[in-house]
PDB file of C-alpha atoms and ligand atoms in Angstrom:
ATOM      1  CA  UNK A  28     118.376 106.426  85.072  1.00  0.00           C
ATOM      2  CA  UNK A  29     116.981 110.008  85.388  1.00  0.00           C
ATOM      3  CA  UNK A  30     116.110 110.724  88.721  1.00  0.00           C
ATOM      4  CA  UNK A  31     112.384 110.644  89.860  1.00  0.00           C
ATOM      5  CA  UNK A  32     110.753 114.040  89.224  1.00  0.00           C
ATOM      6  CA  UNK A  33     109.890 115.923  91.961  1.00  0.00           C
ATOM      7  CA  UNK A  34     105.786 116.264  93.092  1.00  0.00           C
ATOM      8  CA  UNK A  35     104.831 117.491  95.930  1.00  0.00           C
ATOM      9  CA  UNK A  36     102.158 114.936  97.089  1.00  0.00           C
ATOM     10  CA  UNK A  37      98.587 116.425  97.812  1.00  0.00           C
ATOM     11  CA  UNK A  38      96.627 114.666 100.318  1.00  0.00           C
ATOM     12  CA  UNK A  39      92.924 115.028  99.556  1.00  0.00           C
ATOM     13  CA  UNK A  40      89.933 114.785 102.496  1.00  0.00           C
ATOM     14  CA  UNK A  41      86.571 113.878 100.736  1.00  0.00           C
ATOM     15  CA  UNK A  42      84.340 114.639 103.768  1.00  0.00           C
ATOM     16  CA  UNK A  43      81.048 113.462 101.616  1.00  0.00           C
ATOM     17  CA  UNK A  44      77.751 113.648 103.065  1.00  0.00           C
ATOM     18  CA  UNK A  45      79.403 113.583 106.651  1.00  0.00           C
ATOM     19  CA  UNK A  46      79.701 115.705 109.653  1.00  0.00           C
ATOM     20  CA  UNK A  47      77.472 118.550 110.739  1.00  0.00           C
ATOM     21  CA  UNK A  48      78.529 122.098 111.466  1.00  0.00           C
ATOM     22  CA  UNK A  49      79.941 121.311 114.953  1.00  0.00           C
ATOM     23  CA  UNK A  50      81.536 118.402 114.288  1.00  0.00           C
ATOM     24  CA  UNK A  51      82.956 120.119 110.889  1.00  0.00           C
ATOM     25  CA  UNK A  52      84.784 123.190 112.414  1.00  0.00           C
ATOM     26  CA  UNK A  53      85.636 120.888 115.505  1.00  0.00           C
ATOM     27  CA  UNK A  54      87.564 118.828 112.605  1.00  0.00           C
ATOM     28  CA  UNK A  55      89.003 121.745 110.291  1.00  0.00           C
ATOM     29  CA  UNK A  56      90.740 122.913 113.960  1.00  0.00           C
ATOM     30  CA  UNK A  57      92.235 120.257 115.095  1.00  0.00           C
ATOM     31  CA  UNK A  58      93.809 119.388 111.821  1.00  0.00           C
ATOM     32  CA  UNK A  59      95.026 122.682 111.590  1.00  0.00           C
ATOM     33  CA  UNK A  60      96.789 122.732 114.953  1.00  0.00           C
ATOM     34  CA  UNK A  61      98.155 118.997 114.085  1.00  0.00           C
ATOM     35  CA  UNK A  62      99.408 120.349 110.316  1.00  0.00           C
ATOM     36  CA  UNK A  63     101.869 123.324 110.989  1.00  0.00           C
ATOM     37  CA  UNK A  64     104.019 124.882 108.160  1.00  0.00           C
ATOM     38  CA  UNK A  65     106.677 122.072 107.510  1.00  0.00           C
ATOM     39  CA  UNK A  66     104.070 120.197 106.862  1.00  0.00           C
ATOM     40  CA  UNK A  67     101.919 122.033 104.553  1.00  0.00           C
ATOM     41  CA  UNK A  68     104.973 122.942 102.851  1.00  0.00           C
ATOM     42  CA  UNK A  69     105.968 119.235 102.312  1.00  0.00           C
ATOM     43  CA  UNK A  70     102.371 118.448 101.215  1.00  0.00           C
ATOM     44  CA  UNK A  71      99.634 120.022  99.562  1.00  0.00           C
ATOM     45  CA  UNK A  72      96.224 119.010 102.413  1.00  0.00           C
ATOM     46  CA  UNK A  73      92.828 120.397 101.374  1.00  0.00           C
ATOM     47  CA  UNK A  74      89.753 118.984 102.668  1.00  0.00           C
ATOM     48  CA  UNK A  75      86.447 118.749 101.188  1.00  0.00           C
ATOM     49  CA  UNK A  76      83.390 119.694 103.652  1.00  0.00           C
ATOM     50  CA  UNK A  77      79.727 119.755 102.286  1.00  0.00           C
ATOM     51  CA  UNK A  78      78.659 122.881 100.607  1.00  0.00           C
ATOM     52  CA  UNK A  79      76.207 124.518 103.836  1.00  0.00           C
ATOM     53  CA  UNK A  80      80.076 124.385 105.907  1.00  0.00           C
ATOM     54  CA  UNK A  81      82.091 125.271 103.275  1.00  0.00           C
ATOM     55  CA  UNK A  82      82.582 129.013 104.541  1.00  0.00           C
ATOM     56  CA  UNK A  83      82.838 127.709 108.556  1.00  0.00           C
ATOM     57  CA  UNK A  84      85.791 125.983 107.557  1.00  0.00           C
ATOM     58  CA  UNK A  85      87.489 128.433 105.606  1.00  0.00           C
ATOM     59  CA  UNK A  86      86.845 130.795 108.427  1.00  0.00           C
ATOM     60  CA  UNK A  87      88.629 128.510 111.206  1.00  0.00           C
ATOM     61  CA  UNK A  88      91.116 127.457 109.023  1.00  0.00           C
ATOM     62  CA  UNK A  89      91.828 131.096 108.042  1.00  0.00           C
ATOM     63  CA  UNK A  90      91.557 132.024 112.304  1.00  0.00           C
ATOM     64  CA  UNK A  91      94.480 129.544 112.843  1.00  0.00           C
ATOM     65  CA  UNK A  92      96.530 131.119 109.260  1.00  0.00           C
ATOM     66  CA  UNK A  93      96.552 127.182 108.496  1.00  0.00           C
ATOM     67  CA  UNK A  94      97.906 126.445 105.127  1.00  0.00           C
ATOM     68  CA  UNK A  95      95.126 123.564 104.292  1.00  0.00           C
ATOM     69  CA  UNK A  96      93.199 124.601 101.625  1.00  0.00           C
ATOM     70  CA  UNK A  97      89.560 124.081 101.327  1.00  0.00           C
ATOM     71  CA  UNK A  98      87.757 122.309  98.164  1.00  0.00           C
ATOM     72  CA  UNK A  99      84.126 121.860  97.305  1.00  0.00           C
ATOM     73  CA  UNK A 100      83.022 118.317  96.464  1.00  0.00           C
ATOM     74  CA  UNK A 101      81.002 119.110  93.212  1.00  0.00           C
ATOM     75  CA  UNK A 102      80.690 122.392  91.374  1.00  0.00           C
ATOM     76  CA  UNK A 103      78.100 123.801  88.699  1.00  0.00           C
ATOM     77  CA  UNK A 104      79.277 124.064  85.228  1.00  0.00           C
ATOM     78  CA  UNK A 105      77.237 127.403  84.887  1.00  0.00           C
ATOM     79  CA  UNK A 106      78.355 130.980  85.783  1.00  0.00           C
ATOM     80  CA  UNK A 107      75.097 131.825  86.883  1.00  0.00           C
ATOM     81  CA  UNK A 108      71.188 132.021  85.817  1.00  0.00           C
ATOM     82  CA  UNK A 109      67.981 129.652  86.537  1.00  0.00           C
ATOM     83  CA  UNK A 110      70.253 126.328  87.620  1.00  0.00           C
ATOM     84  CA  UNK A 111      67.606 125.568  90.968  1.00  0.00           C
ATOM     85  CA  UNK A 112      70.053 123.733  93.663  1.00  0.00           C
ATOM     86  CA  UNK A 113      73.186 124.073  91.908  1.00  0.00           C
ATOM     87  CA  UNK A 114      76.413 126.250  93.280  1.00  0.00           C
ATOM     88  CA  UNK A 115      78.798 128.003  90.686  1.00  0.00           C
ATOM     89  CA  UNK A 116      81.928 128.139  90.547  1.00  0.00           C
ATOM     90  CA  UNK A 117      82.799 131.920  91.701  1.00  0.00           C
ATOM     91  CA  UNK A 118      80.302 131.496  94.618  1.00  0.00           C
ATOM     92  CA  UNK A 119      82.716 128.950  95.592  1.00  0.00           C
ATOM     93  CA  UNK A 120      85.822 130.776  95.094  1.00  0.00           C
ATOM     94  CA  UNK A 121      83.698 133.466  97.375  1.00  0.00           C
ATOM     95  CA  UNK A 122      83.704 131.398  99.962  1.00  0.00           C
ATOM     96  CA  UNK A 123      86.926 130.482 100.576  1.00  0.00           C
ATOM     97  CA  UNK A 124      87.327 127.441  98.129  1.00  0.00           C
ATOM     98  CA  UNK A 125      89.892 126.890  96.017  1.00  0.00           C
ATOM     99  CA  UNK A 126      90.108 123.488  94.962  1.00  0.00           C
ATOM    100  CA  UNK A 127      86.985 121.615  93.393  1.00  0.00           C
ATOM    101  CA  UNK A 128      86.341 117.536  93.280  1.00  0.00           C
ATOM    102  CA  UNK A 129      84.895 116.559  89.003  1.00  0.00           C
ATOM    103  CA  UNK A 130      84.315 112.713  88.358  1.00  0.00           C
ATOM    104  CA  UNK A 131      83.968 111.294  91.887  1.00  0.00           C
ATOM    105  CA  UNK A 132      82.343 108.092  91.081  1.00  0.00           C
ATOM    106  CA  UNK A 133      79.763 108.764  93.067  1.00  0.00           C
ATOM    107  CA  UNK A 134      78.480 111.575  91.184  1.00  0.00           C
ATOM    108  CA  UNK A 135      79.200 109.500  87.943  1.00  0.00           C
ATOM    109  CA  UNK A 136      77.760 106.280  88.877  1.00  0.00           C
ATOM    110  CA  UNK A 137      75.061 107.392  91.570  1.00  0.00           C
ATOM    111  CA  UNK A 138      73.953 110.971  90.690  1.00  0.00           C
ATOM    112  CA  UNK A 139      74.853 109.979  87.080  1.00  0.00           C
ATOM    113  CA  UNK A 140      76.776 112.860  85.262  1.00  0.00           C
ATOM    114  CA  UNK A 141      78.102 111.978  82.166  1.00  0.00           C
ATOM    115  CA  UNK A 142      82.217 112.735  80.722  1.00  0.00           C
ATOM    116  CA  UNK A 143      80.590 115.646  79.184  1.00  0.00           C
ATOM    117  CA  UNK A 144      79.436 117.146  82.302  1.00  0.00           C
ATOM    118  CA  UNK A 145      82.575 116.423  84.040  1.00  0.00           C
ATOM    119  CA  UNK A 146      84.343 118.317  81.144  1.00  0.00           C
ATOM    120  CA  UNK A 147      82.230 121.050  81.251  1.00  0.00           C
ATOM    121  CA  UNK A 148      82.274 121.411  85.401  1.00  0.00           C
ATOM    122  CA  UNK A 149      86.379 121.316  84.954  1.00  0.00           C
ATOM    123  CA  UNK A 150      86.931 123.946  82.837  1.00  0.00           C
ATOM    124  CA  UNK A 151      84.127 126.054  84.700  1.00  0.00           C
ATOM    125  CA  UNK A 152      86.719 125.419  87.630  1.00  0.00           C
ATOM    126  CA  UNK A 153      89.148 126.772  86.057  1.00  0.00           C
ATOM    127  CA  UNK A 154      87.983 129.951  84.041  1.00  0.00           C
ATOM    128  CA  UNK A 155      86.896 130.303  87.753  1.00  0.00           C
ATOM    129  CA  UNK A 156      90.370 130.154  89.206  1.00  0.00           C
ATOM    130  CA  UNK A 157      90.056 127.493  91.092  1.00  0.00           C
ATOM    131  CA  UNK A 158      92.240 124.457  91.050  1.00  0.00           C
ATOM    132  CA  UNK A 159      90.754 120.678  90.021  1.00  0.00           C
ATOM    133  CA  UNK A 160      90.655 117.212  91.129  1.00  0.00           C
ATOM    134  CA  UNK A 161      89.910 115.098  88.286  1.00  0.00           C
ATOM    135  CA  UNK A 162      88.613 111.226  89.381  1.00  0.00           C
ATOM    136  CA  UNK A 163      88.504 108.750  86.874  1.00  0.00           C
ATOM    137  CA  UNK A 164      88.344 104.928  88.269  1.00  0.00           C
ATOM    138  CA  UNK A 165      86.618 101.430  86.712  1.00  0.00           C
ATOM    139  CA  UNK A 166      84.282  99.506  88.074  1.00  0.00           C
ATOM    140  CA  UNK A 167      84.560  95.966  89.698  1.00  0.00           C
ATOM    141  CA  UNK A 168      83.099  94.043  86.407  1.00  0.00           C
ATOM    142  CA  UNK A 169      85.264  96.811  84.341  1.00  0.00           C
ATOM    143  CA  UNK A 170      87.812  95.579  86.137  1.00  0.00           C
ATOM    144  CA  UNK A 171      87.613  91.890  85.318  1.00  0.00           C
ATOM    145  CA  UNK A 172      86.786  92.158  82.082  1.00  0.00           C
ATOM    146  CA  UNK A 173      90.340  93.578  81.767  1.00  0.00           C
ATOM    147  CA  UNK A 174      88.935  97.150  80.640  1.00  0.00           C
ATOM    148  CA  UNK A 175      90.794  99.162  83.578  1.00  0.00           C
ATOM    149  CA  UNK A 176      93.317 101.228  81.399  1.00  0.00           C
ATOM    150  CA  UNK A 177      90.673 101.547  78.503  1.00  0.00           C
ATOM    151  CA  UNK A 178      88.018 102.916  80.982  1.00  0.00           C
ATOM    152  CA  UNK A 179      90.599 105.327  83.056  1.00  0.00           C
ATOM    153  CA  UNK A 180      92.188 106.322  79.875  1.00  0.00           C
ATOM    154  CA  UNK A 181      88.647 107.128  78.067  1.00  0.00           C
ATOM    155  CA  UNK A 182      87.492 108.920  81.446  1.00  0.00           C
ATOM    156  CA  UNK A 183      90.610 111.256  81.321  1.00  0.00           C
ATOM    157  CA  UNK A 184      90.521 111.622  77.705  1.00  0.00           C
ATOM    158  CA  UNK A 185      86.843 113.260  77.958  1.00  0.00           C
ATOM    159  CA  UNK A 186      87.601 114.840  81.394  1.00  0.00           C
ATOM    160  CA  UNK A 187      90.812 116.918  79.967  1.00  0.00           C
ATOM    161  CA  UNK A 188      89.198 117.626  76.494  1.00  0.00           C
ATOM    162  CA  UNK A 189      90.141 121.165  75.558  1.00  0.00           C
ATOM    163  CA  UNK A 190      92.613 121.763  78.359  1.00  0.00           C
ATOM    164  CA  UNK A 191      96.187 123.919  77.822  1.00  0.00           C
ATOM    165  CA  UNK A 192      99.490 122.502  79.041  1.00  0.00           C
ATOM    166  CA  UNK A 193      99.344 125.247  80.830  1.00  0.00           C
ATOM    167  CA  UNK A 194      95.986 124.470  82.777  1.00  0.00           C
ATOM    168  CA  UNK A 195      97.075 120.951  83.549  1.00  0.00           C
ATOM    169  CA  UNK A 196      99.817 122.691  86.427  1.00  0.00           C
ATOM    170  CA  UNK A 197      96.212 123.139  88.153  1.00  0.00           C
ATOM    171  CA  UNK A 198      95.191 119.954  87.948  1.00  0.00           C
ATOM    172  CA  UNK A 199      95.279 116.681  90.336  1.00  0.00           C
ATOM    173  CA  UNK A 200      94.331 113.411  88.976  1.00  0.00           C
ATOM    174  CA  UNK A 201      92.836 110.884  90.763  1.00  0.00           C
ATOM    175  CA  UNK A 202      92.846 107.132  90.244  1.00  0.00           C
ATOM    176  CA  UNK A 203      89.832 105.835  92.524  1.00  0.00           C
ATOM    177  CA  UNK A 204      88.818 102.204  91.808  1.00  0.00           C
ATOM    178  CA  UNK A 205      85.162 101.943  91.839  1.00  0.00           C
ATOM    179  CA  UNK A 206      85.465  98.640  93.659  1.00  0.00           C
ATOM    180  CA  UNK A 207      87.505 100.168  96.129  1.00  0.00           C
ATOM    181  CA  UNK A 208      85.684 102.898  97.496  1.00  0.00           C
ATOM    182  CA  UNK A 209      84.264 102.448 100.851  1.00  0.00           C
ATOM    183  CA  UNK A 210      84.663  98.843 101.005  1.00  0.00           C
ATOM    184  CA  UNK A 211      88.212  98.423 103.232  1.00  0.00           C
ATOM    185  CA  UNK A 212      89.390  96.851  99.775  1.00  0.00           C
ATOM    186  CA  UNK A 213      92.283  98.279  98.617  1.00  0.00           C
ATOM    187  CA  UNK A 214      94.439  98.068  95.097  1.00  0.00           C
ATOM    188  CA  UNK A 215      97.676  96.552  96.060  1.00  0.00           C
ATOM    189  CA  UNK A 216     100.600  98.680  95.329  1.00  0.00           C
ATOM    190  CA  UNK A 217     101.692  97.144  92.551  1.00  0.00           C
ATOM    191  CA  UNK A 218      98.103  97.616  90.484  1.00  0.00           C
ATOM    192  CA  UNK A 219      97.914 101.019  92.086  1.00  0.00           C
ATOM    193  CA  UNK A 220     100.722 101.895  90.705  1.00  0.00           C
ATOM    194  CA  UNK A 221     100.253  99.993  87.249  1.00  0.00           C
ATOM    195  CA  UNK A 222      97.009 101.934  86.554  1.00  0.00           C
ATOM    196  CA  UNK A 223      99.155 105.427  87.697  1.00  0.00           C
ATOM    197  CA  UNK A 224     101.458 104.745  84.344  1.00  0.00           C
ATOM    198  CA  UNK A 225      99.193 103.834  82.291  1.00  0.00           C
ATOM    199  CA  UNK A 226      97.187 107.249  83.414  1.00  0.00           C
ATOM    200  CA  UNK A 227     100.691 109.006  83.515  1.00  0.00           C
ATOM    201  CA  UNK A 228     101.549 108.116  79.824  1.00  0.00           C
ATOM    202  CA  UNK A 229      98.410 109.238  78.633  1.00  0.00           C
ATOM    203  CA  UNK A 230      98.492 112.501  79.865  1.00  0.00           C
ATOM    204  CA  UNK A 231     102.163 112.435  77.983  1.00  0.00           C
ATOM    205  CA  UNK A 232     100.103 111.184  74.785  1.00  0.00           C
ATOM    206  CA  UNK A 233      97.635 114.321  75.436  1.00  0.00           C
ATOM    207  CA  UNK A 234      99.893 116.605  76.024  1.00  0.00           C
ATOM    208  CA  UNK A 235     103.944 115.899  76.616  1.00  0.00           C
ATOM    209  CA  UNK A 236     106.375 114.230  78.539  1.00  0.00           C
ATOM    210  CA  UNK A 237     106.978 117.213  80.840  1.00  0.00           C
ATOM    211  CA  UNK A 238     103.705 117.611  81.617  1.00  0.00           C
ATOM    212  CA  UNK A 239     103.255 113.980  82.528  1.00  0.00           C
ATOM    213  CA  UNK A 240     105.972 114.434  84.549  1.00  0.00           C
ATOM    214  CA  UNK A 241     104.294 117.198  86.739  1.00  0.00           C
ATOM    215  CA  UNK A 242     100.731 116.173  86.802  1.00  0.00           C
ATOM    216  CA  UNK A 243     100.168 114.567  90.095  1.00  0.00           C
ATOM    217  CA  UNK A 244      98.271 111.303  90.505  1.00  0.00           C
ATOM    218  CA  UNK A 245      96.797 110.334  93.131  1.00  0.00           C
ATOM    219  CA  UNK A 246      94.982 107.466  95.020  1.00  0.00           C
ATOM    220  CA  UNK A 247      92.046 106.803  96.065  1.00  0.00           C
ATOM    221  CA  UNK A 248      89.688 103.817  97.491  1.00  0.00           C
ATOM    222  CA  UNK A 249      90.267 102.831 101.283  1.00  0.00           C
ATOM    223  CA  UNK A 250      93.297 104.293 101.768  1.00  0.00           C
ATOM    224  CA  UNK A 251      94.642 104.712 105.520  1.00  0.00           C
ATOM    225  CA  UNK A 252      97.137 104.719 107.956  1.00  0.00           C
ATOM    226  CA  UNK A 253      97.929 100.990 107.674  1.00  0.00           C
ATOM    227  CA  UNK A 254      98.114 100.842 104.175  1.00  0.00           C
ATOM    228  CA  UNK A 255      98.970 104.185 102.961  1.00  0.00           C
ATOM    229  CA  UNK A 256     102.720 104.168 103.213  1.00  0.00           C
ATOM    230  CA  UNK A 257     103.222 101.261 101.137  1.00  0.00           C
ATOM    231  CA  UNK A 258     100.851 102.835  98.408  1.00  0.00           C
ATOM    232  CA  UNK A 259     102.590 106.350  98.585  1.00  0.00           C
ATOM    233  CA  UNK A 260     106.065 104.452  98.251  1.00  0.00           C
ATOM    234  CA  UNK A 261     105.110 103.567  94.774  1.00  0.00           C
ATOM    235  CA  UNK A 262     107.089 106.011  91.997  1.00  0.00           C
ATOM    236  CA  UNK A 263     103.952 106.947  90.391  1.00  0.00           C
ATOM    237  CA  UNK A 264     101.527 107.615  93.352  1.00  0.00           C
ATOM    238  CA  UNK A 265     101.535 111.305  94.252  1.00  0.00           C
ATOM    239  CA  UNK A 266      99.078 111.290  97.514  1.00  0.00           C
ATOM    240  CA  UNK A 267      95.759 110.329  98.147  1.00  0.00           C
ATOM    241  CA  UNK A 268      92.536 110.843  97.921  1.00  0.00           C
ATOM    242  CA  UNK A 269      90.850 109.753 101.502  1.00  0.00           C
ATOM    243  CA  UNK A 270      86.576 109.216 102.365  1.00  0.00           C
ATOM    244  CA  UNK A 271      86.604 107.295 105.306  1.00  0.00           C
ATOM    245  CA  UNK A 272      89.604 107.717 107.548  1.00  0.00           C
ATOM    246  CA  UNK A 273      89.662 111.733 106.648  1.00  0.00           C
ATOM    247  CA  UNK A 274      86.730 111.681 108.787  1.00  0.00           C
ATOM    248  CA  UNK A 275      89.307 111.528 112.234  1.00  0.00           C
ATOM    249  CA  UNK A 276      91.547 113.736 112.728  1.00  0.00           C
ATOM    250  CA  UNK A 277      94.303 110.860 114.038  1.00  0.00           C
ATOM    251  CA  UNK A 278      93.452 108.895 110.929  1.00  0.00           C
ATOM    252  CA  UNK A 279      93.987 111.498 108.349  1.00  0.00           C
ATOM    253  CA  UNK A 280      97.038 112.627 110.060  1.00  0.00           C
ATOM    254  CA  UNK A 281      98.931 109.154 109.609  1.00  0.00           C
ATOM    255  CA  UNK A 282      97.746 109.176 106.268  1.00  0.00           C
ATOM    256  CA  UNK A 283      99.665 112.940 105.669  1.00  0.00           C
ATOM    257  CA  UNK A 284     102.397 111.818 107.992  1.00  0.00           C
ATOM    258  CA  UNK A 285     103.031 108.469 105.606  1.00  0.00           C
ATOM    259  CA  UNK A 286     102.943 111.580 102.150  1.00  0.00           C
ATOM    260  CA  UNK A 287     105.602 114.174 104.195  1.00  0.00           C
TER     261      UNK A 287
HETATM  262  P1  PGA B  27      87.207 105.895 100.877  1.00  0.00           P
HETATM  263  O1  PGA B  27      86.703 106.988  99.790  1.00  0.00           O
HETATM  264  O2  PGA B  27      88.564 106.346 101.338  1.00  0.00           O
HETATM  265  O3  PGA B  27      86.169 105.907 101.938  1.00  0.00           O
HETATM  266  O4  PGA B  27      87.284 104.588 100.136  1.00  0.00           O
HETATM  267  C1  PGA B  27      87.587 107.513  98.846  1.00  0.00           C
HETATM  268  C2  PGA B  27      86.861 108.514  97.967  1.00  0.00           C
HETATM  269  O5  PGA B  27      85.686 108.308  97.654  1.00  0.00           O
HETATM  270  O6  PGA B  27      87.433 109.530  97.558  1.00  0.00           O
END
């Protein structure tokens, strides 16, 4: 048997349409002051504030020379020009960020952007210099129509169109169950980690083995302290993706804890 290969598991914080500027910076310090370097060297941690606090959490972060990186949550596909509302990429990267979220299923299935759009938003990312988090995930009736693998696999086929081997070191995937978003359901391990090879040996069909090998995977869709252990255990689950519980700093914690 070859031995497992070796990914260093990135814990993701979705903050979403949570937390004000107080309560933001209040959050960003005391996970700094929990996370010191063995930590941040065992796992990658960034955490994804709303765009007004994107810079105030940079800052403190940056104040307390934490190693948790900060990500944006959504991303224009534009460099610049008459795009009312939207932030680019390189305003982004000005501020601090260096990780951006493309695919949440909320912006698929409630804002409503299409795979193209997604595409387009990840390679603006990266021409940007910024690293990705691809999400690709069915839906409940998806799910029981026994379309998961053909809906993850088209969602990641569109999302990495036109990608390099060499791009895809940049890139995080993760699997994110519509059904399982927000509702305190969560895959068990065993389907978590089903959907995780089927995702895995598509991204070796896309590109190659060794690339599959690196690209981390991970979960998301209720995951927390309780459950996240037995989730991160599985071979093919490289961290997680967290809404709810990143929202405390104890929470979130036992969630990184459970990757280290
Ligand atoms: P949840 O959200 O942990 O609240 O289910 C996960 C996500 O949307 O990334």
């Amino acid at each position: 048997m070859p031995d497992r290969p070796h990914r260093k598991p990135h814990i993701g914080g979705n903050w979403k349409m949570n937390l004000h500027h107080q309560d933001a910076a209040a959050l960003a310090g005391a996970l700094a002051d929990r996370f010191d370097a063995a930590t941040t060297d065992a796992v990658d941690v960034t955490v994804f504030p709303a765009f007004p606090y994107l810079a105030a959490v940079s800052s403190v972060l940056c104040e307390k020379g934490s190693q948790i990186a900060v990500g944006a949550q959504d991303g224009y596909a534009e460099p610049n020009g008459a795009f009312t509302g939207e932030v680019s990429m390189s305003m982004l990267k000005d501020v601090g960020v260096r990780c951006v979220l493309v695919g949440h299923s909320e912006r698929r299935h409630v804002i409503g952007e299409t795979d193209e759009l997604v595409n387009a938003k990840l390679h603006a990312a990266l021409d940007a210099g910024l690293d990705v988090i691809l999400a690709v995930g069915e839906k409940l009736e998806q799910r029981e129509a026994g379309k998961t693998d053909y809906i993850n696999t088209g969602q990641l086929g569109y999302g990495l169109a036109g990608v390099t081997d060499e791009q895809m070191s940049r890139i995080t995937i993760a699997y994110e169950p519509v059904w399982a978003i927000g509702t305190g359901k969560t895959a068990t391990p065993d389907d978590a980690q089903k959907a995780h090879v089927v995702i895995r040996q598509a991204v070796a069909f896309m590109f190659d083995q060794a690339v599959a090998d690196g690209v981390r995977i991970q979960y998301g869709g209720s995951m927390k302290p309780a459950n996240a252990r037995d989730l991160l255990d599985q071979p093919d689950i490289d961290g997680g993706l967290i809404g709810g519980a990143s929202l405390k700093a104890d929470d979130f914690a036992g969630i990184v804890d459970a990757a280290k």
